[in-house]
mmCIF file of C-alpha atoms in Angstrom:
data_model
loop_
_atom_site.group_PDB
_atom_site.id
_atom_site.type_symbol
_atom_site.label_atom_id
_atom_site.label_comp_id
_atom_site.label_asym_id
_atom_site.label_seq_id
_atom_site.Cartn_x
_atom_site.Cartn_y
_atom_site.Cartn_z
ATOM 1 C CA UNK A 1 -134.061 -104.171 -278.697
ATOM 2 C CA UNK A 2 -129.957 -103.907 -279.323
ATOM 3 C CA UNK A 3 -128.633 -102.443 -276.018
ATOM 4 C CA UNK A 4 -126.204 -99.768 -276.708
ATOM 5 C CA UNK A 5 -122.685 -100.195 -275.194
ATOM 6 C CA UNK A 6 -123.167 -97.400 -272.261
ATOM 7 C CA UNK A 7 -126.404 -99.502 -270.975
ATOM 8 C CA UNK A 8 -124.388 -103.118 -271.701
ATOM 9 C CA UNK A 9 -121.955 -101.646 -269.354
ATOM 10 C CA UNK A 10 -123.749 -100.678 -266.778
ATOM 11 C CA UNK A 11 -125.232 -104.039 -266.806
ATOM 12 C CA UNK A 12 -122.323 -106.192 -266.593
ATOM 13 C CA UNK A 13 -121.289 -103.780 -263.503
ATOM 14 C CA UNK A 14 -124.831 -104.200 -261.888
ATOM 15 C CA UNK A 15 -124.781 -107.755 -262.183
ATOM 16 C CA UNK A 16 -120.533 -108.054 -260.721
ATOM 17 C CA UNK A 17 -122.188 -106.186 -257.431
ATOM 18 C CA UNK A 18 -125.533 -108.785 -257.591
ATOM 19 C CA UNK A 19 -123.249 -111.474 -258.074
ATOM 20 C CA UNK A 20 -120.899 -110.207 -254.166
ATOM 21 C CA UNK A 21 -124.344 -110.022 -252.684
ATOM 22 C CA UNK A 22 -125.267 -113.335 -253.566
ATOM 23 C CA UNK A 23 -121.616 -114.738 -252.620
ATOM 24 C CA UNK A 24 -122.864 -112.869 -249.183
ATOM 25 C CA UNK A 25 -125.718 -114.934 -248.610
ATOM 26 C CA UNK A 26 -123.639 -118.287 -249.856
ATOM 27 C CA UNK A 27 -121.157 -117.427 -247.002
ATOM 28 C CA UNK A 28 -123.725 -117.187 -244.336
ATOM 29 C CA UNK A 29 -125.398 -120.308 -245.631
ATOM 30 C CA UNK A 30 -121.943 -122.315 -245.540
ATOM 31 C CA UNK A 31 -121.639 -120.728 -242.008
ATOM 32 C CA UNK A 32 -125.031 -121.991 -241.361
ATOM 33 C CA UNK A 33 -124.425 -125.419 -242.574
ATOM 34 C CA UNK A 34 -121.511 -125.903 -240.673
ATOM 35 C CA UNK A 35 -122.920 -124.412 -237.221
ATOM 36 C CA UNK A 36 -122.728 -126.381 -233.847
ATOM 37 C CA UNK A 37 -124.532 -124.945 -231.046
ATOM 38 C CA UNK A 38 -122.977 -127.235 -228.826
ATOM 39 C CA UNK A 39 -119.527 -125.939 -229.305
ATOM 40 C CA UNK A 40 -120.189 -122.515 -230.966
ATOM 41 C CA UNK A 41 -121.844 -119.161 -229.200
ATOM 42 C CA UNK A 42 -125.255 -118.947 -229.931
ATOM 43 C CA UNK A 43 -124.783 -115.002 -230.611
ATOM 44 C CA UNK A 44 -122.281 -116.260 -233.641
ATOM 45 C CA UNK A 45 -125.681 -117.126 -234.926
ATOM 46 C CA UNK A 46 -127.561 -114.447 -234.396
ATOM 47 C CA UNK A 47 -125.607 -111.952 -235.442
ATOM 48 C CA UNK A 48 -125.463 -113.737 -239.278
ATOM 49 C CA UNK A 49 -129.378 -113.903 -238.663
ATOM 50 C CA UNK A 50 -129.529 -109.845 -238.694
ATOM 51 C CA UNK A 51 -127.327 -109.438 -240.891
ATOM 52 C CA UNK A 52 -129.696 -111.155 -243.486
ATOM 53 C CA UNK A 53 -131.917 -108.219 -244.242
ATOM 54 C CA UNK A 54 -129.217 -105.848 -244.983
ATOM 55 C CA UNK A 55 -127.832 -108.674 -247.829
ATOM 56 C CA UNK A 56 -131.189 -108.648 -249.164
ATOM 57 C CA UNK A 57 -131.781 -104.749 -249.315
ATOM 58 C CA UNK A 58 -128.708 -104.874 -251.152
ATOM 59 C CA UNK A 59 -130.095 -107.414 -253.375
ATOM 60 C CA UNK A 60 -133.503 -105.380 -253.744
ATOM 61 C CA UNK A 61 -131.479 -102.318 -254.758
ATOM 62 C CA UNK A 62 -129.612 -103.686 -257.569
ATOM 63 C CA UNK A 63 -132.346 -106.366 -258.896
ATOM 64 C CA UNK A 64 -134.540 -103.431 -259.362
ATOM 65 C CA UNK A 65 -132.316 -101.356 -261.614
ATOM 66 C CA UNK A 66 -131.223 -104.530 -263.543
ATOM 67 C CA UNK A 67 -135.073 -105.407 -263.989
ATOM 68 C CA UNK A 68 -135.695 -101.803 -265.531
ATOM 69 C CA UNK A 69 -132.780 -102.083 -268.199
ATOM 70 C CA UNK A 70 -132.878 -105.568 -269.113
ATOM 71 C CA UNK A 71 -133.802 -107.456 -272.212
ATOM 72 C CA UNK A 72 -134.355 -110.866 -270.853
ATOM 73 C CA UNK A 73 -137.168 -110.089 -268.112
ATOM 74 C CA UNK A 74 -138.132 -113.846 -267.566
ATOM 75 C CA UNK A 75 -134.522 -114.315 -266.433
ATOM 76 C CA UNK A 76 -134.107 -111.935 -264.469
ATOM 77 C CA UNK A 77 -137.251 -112.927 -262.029
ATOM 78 C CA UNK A 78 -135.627 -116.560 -262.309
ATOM 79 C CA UNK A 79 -132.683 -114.244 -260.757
ATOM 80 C CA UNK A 80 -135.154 -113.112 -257.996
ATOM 81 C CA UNK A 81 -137.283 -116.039 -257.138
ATOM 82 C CA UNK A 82 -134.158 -118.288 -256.721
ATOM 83 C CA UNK A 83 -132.363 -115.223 -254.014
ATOM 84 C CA UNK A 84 -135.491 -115.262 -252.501
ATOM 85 C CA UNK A 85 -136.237 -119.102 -252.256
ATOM 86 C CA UNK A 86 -132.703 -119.146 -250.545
ATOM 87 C CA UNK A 87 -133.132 -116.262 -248.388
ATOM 88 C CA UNK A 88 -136.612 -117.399 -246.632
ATOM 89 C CA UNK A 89 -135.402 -120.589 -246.539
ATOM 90 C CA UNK A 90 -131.878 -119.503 -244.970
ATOM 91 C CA UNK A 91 -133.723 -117.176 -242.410
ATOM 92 C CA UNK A 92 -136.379 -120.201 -241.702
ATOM 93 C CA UNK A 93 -133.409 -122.559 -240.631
ATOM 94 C CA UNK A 94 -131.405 -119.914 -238.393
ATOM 95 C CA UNK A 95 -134.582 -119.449 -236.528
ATOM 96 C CA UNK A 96 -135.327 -123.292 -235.947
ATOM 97 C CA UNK A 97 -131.481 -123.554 -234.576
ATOM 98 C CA UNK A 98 -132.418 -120.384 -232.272
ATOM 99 C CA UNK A 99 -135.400 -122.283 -231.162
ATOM 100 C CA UNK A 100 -133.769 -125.812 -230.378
ATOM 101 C CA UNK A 101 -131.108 -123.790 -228.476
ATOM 102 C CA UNK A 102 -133.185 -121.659 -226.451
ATOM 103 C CA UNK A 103 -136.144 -123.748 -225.612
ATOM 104 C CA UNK A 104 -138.202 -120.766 -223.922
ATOM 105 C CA UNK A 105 -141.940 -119.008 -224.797
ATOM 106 C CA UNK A 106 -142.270 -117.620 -228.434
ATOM 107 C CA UNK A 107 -142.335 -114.003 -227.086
ATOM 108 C CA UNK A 108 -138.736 -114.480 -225.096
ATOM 109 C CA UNK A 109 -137.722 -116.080 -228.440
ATOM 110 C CA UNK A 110 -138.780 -112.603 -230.302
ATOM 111 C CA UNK A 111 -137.092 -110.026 -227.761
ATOM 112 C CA UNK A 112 -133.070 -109.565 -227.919
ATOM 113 C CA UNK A 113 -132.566 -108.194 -224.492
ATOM 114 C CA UNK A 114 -135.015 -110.304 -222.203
ATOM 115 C CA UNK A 115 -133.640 -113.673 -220.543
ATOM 116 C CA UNK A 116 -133.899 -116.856 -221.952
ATOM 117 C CA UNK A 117 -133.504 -118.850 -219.366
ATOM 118 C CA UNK A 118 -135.478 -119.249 -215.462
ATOM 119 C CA UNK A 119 -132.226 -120.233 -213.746
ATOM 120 C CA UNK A 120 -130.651 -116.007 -215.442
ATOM 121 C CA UNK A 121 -130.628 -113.430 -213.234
ATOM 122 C CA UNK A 122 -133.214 -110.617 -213.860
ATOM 123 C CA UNK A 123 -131.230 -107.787 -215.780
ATOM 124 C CA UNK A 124 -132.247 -104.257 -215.415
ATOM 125 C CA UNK A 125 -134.080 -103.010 -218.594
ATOM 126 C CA UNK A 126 -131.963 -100.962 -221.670
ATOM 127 C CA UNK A 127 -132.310 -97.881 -222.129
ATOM 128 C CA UNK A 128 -133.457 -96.786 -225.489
ATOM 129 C CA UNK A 129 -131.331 -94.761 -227.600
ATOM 130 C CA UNK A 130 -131.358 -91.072 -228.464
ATOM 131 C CA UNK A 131 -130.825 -89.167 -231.495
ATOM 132 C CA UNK A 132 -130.825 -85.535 -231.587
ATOM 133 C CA UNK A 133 -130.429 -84.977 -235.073
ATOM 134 C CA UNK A 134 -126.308 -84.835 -235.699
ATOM 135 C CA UNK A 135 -126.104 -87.013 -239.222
ATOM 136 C CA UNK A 136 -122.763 -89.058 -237.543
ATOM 137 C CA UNK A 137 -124.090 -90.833 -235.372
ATOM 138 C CA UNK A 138 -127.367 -91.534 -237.055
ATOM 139 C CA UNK A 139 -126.383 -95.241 -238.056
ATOM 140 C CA UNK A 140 -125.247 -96.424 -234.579
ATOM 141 C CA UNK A 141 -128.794 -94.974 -233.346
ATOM 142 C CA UNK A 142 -130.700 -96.471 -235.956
ATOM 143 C CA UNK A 143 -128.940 -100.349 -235.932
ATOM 144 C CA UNK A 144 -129.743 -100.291 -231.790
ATOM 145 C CA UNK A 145 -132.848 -99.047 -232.479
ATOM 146 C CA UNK A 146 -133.777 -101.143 -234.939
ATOM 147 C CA UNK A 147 -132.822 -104.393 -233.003
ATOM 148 C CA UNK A 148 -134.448 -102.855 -229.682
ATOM 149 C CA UNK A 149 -137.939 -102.143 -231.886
ATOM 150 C CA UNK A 150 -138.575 -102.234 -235.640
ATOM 151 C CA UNK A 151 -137.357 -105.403 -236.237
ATOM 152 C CA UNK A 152 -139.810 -107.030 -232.777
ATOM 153 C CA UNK A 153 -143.162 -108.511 -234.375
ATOM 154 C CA UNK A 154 -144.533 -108.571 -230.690
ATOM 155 C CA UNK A 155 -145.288 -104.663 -231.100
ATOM 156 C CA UNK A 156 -147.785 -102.990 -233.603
ATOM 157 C CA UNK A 157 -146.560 -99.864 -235.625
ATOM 158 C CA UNK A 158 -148.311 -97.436 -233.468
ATOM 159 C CA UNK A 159 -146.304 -98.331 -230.455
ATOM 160 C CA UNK A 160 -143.001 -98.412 -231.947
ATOM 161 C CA UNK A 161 -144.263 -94.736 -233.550
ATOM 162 C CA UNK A 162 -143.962 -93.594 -229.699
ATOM 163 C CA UNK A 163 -140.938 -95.432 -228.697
ATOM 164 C CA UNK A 164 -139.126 -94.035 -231.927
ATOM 165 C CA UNK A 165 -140.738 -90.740 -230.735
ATOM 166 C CA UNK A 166 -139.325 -91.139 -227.649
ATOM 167 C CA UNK A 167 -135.703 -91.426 -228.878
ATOM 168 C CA UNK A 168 -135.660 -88.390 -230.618
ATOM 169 C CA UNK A 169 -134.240 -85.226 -229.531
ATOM 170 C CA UNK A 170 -133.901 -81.177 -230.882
ATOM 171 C CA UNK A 171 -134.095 -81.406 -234.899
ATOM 172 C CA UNK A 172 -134.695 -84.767 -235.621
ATOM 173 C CA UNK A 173 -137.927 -84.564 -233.134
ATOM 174 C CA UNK A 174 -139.041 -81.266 -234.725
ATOM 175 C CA UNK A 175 -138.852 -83.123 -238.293
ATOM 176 C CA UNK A 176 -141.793 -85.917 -237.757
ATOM 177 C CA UNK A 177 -143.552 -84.292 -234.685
ATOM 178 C CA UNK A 178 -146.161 -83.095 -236.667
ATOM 179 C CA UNK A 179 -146.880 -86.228 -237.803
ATOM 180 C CA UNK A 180 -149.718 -88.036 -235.868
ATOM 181 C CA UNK A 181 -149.350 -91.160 -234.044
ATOM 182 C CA UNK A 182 -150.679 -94.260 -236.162
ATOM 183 C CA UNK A 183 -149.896 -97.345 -237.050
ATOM 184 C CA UNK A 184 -149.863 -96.035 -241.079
ATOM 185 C CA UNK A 185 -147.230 -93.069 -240.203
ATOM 186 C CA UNK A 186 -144.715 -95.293 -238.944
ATOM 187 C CA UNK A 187 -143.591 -96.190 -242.119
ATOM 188 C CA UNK A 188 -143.827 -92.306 -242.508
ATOM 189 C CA UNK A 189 -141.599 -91.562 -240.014
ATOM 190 C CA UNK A 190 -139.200 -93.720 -240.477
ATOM 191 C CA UNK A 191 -138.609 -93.212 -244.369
ATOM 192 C CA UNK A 192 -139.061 -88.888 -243.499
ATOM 193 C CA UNK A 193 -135.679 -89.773 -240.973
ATOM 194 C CA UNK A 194 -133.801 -91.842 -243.110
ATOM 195 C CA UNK A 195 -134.225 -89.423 -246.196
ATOM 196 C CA UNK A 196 -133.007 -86.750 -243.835
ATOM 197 C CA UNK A 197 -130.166 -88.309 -242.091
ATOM 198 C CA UNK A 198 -129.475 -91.800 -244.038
ATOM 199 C CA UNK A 199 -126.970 -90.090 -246.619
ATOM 200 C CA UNK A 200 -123.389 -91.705 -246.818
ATOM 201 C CA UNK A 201 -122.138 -88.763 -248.311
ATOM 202 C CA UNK A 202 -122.883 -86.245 -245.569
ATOM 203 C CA UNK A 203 -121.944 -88.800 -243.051
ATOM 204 C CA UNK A 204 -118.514 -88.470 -244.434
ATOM 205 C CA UNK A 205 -117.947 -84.975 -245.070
ATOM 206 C CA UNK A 206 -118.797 -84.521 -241.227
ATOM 207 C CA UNK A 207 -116.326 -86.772 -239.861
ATOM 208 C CA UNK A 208 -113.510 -85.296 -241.947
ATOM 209 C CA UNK A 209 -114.520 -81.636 -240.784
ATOM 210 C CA UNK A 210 -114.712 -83.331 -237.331
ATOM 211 C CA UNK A 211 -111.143 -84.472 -238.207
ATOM 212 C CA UNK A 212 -109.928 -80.626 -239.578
ATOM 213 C CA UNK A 213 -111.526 -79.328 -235.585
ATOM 214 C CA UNK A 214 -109.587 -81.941 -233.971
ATOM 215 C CA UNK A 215 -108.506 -80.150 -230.653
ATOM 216 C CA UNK A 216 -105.331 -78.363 -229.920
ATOM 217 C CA UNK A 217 -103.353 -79.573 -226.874
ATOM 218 C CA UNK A 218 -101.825 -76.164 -225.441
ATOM 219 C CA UNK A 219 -100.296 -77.456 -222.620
ATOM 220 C CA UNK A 220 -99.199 -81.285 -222.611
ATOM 221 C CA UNK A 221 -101.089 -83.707 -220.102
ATOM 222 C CA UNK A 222 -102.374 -87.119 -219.980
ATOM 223 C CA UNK A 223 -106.374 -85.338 -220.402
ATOM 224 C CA UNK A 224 -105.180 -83.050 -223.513
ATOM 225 C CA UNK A 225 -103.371 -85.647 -225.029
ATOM 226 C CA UNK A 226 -105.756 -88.362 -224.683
ATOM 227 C CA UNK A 227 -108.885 -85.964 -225.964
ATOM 228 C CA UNK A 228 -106.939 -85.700 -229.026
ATOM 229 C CA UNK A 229 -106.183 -89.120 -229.572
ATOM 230 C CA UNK A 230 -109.644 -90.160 -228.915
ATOM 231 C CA UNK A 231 -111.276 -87.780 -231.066
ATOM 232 C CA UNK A 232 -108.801 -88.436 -233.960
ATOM 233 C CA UNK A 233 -109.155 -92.744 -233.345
ATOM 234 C CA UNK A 234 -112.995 -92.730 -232.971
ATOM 235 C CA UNK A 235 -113.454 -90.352 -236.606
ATOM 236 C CA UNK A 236 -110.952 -92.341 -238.348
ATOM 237 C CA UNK A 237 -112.513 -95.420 -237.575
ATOM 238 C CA UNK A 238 -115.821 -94.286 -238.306
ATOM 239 C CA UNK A 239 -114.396 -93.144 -242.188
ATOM 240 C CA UNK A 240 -113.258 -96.422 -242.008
ATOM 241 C CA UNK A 241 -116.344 -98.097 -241.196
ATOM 242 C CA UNK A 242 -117.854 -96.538 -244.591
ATOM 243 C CA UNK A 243 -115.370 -98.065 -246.648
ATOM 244 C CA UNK A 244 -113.188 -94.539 -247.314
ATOM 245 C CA UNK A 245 -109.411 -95.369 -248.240
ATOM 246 C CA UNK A 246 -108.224 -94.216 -244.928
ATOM 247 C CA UNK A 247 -105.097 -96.260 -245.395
ATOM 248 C CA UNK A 248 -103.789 -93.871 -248.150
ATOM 249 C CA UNK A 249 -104.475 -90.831 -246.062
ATOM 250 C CA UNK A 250 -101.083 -90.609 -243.960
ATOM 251 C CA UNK A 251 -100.078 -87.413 -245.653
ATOM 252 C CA UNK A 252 -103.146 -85.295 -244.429
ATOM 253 C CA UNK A 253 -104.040 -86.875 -241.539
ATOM 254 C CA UNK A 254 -99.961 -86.437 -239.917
ATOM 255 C CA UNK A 255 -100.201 -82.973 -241.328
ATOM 256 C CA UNK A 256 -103.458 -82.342 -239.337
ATOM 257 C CA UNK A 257 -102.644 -84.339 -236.309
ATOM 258 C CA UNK A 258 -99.128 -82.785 -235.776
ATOM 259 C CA UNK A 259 -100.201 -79.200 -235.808
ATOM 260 C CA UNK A 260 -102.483 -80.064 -233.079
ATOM 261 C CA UNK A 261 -99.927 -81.351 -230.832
ATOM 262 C CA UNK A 262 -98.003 -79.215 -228.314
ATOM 263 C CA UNK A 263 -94.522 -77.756 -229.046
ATOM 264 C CA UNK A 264 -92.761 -80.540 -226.758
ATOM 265 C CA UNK A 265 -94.868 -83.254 -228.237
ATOM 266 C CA UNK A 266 -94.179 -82.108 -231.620
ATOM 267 C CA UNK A 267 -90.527 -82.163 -231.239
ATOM 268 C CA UNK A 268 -90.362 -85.257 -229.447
ATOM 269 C CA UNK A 269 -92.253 -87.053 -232.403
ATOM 270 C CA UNK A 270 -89.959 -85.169 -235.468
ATOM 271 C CA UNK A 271 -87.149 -86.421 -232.873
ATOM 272 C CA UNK A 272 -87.943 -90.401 -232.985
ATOM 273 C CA UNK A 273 -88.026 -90.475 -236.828
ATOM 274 C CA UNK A 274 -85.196 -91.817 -238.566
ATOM 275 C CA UNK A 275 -85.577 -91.196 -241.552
ATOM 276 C CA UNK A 276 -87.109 -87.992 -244.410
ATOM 277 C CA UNK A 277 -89.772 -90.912 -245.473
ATOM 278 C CA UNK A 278 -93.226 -90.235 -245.558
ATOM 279 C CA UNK A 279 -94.440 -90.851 -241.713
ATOM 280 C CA UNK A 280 -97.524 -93.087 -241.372
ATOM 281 C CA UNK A 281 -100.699 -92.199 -239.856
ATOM 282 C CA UNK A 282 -100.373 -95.337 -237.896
ATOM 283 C CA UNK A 283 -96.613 -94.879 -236.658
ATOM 284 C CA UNK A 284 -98.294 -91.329 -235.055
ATOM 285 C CA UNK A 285 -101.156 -92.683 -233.534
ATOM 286 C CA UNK A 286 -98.880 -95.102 -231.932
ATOM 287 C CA UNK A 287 -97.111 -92.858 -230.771
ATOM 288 C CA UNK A 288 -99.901 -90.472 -229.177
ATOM 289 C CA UNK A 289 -100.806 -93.815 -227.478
ATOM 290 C CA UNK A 290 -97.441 -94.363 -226.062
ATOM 291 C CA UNK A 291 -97.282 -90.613 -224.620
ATOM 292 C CA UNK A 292 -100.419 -90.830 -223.416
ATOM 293 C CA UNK A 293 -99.559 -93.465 -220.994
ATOM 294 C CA UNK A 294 -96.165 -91.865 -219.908
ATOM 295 C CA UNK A 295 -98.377 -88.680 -218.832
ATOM 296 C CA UNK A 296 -100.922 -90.702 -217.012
ATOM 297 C CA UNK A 297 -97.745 -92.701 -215.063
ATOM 298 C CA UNK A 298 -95.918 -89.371 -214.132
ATOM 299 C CA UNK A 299 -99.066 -87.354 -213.285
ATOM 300 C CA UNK A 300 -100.031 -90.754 -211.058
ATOM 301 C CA UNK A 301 -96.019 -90.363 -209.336
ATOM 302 C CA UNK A 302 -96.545 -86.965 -208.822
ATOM 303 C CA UNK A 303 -99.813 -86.935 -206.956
ATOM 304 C CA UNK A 304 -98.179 -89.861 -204.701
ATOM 305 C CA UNK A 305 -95.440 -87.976 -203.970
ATOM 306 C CA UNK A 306 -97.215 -84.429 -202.768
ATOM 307 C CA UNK A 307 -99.724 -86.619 -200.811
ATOM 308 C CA UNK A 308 -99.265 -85.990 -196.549
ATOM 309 C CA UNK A 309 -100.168 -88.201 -194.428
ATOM 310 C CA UNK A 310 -102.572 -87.706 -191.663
ATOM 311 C CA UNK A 311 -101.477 -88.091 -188.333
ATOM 312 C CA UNK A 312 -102.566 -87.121 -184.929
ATOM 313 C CA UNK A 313 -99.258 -86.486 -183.793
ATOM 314 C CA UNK A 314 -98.293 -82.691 -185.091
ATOM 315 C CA UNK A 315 -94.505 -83.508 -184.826
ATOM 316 C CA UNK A 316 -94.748 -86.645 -186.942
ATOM 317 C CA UNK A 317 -97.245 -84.783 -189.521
ATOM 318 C CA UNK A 318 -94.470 -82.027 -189.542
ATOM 319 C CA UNK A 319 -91.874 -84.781 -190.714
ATOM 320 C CA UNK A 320 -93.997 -86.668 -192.982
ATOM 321 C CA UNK A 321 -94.436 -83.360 -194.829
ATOM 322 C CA UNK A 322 -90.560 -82.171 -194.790
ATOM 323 C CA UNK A 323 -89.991 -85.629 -196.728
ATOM 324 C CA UNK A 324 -92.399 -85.607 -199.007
ATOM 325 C CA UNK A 325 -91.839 -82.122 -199.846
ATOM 326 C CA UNK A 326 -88.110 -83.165 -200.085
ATOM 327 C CA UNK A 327 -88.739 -86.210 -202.115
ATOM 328 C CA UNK A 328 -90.872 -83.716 -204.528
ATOM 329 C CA UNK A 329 -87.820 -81.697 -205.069
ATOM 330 C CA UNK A 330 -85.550 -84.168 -205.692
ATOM 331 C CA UNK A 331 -87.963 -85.350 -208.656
ATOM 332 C CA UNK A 332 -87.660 -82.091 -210.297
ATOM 333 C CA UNK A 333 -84.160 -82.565 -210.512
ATOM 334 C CA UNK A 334 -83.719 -83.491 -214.349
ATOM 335 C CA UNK A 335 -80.880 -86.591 -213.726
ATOM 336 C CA UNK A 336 -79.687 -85.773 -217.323
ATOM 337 C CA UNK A 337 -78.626 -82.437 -217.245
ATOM 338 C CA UNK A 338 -79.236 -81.664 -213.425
ATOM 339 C CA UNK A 339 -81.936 -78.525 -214.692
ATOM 340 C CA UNK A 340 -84.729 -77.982 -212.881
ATOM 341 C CA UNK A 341 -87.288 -80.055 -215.134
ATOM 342 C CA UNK A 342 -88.752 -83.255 -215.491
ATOM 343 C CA UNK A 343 -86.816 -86.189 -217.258
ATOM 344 C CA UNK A 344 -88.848 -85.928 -220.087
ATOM 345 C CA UNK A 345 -89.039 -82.224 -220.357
ATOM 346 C CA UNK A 346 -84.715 -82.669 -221.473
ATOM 347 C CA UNK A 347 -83.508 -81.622 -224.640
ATOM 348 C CA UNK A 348 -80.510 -83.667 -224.081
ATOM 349 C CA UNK A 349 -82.305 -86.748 -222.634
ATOM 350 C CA UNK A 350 -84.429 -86.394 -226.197
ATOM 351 C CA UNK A 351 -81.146 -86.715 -228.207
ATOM 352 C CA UNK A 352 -79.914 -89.628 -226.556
ATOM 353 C CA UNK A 353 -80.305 -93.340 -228.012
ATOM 354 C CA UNK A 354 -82.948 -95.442 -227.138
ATOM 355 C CA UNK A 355 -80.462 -97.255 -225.527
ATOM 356 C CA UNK A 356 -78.904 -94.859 -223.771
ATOM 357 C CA UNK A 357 -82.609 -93.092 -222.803
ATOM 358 C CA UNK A 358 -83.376 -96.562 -220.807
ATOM 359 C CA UNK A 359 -79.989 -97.061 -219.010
ATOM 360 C CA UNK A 360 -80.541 -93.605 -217.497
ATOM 361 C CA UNK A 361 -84.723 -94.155 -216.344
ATOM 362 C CA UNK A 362 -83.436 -97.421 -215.094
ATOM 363 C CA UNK A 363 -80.713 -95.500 -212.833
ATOM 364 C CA UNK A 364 -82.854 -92.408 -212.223
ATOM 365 C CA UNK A 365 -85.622 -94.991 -210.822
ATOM 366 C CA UNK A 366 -83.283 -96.952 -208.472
ATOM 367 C CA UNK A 367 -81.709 -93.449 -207.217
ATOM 368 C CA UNK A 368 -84.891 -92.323 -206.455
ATOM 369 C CA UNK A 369 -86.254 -95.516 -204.661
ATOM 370 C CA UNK A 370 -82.352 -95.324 -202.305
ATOM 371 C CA UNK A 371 -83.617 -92.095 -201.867
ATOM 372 C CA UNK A 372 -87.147 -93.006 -200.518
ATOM 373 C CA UNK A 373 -85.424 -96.098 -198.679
ATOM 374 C CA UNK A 374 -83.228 -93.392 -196.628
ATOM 375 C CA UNK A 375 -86.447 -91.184 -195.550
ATOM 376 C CA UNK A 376 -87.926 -94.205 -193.914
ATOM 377 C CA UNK A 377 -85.140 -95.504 -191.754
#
């Protein structure tokens, strides 16, 4: 049978991806062969170990489409027998390493999160995950679980049934509770959860709405600003995470992130740019970062400086307040422009150099510590 030249494409592309899976297992073999548990972390190891069965679901995935569109079938189960000669084998010699090194009972050799050792301190149990049924954060759940439970041999399929039972939460435990507990329905389960919640596509689509909700800082403080430069770093990293071309997203992801900044953050970050260039996602987050740590500092000076001490003498208490309370106003005073505002509340103190910006902190900081100096003689 003549392949036409749609199908001979698709071939040559299926067999490209086989061929970066099987450079995937190669690497983790070199790694393997070049391993020294006496002056490399034993975890190095382990982590390569589970990493194995996601290389060879890969493998499985694109072997089987190849297989259905092939001419040459005797070649391509060559293909397969040879992956999965190396693959057993590979797995066999990362667990005889694990063994030398940890030279404990087979069943503290098959459980992650027990000690290995008699001369370890007893660590409190994990707690399993949870899931309650929202699609992001279905992968974290499931790669803890999975470590935690389906991958241990030491349990049968009924009883991880209940601990993955236990996990789940509003919709994802109303989608297999009907489902009885056996050690046939785990399998069940588990293919029912990841048809509902194992789709890259979705997964996406709900961090970048996540992304278009970011939250709106009314007001500028440290907790406003941080909340939405956590929310925007942890969905951006999760888009990256599935591969998405984050890196050529700085248009949209400025545009979004800028009109959820407050008017005085917005200004100050149209103010630092120097140019009418594209800004970079990057350059912005940096600069969230940056402001988020000048809030924290004043709001931390502030609180210091309204703070009275307690005292059992009235008179003294009286005093301590009168210079704290003077100290406080004083701190108001903008040293720019001599307004009542903060330093970095200042129009003026905005449009300044960089240069010029540090000379006057530096001189606003040693006024103010004179001033403190006077209050305690």
């Amino acid at each position: 049978m003549v392949l036409d030249e749609s199908t001979q494409r698709v071939l040559s592309e299926l067999r490209r991806s086989r061929g970066v899976v099987k450079a995937s297992l190669t690497r983790v073999r070199k790694f393997v062969d070049n391993f020294n548990p006496l002056e490399q972390a034993l975890s190095l190891l382990e982590f390569r170990q589970e990493e194995l069965p996601r290389i060879c679901k890969k493998f499985e995935d694109i072997q089987a489409q190849l297989e259905l569109i092939a001419e040459d079938a005797e070649k391509e189960e060559e293909e397969r027998d040879c992956f999965e000669t190396e693959y057993f084998d590979l797995r066999s010699r990362i667990q005889e390493i694990i063994n030398a090194a940890k030279p404990q009972s087979s069943t503290a050799l098959n459980s992650s999160f027990r000690t290995t050792g008699s001369n370890k301190p007893n660590l409190a149990p994990i707690a399993l995950p949870s899931f309650n049924g929202d699609i992001k954060h279905w992968v974290s759940f499931y790669d803890v679980y999975r470590v935690m439970v389906h991958d241990e041999d030491m349990y049968s399929p009924a009883q991880k049934l209940m601990y993955l039972r236990s996990c789940l939460k509003g919709p994802a435990s109303e989608l297999v509770q009907s489902i009885p507990i056996s050690d046939s329905n785990y399998k069940v389960v588990i293919e029912r959860l990841k048809q509902r919640y194992d789709n890259r596509s979705l997964v996406i689509q709900a961090h970048i709405r996540e992304l278009l909700n970011s939250p709106k800082v009314e007001a500028p403080s440290a907790k406003a600003l941080q909340a939405l430069h956590a929310h925007v770093c942890t969905h951006v990293a999760a888009l990256q995470a599935l591969h998405q071309p984050v890196e050529q997203w700085d248009a949209w992801l400025v545009t979004i992130i800028a009109s959820c900044m407050d008017g005085a953050t917005a200004q100050d970050w149209e103010l630092r740019r120097i140019n009418n260039d594209l800004p970079k996602y990057e350059d912005l987050e940096r600069f969230l970062s940056i402001r988020v740590n000048a809030f924290e500092n004043s709001e931390a000076c502030m609180r210091k400086s309204i703070i009275v001490p307690s005292s059992n003498d009235a008179s003294k208490k009286s005093f301590s307040t009168k210079k704290s309370l003077a100290v406080t106003e004083g701190s108001v005073r903008c040293p720019q422009c001599s307004g009542s505002h903060q330093l970095f509340r200042c129009d003026k103190f905005k449009a300044a150099t960089v240069s010029n910006r540090l000379t006057l902190v530096r001189e606003s900081r040693r006024g103010h510590q004179n001033v403190r100096a006077g209050y305690g003689q």
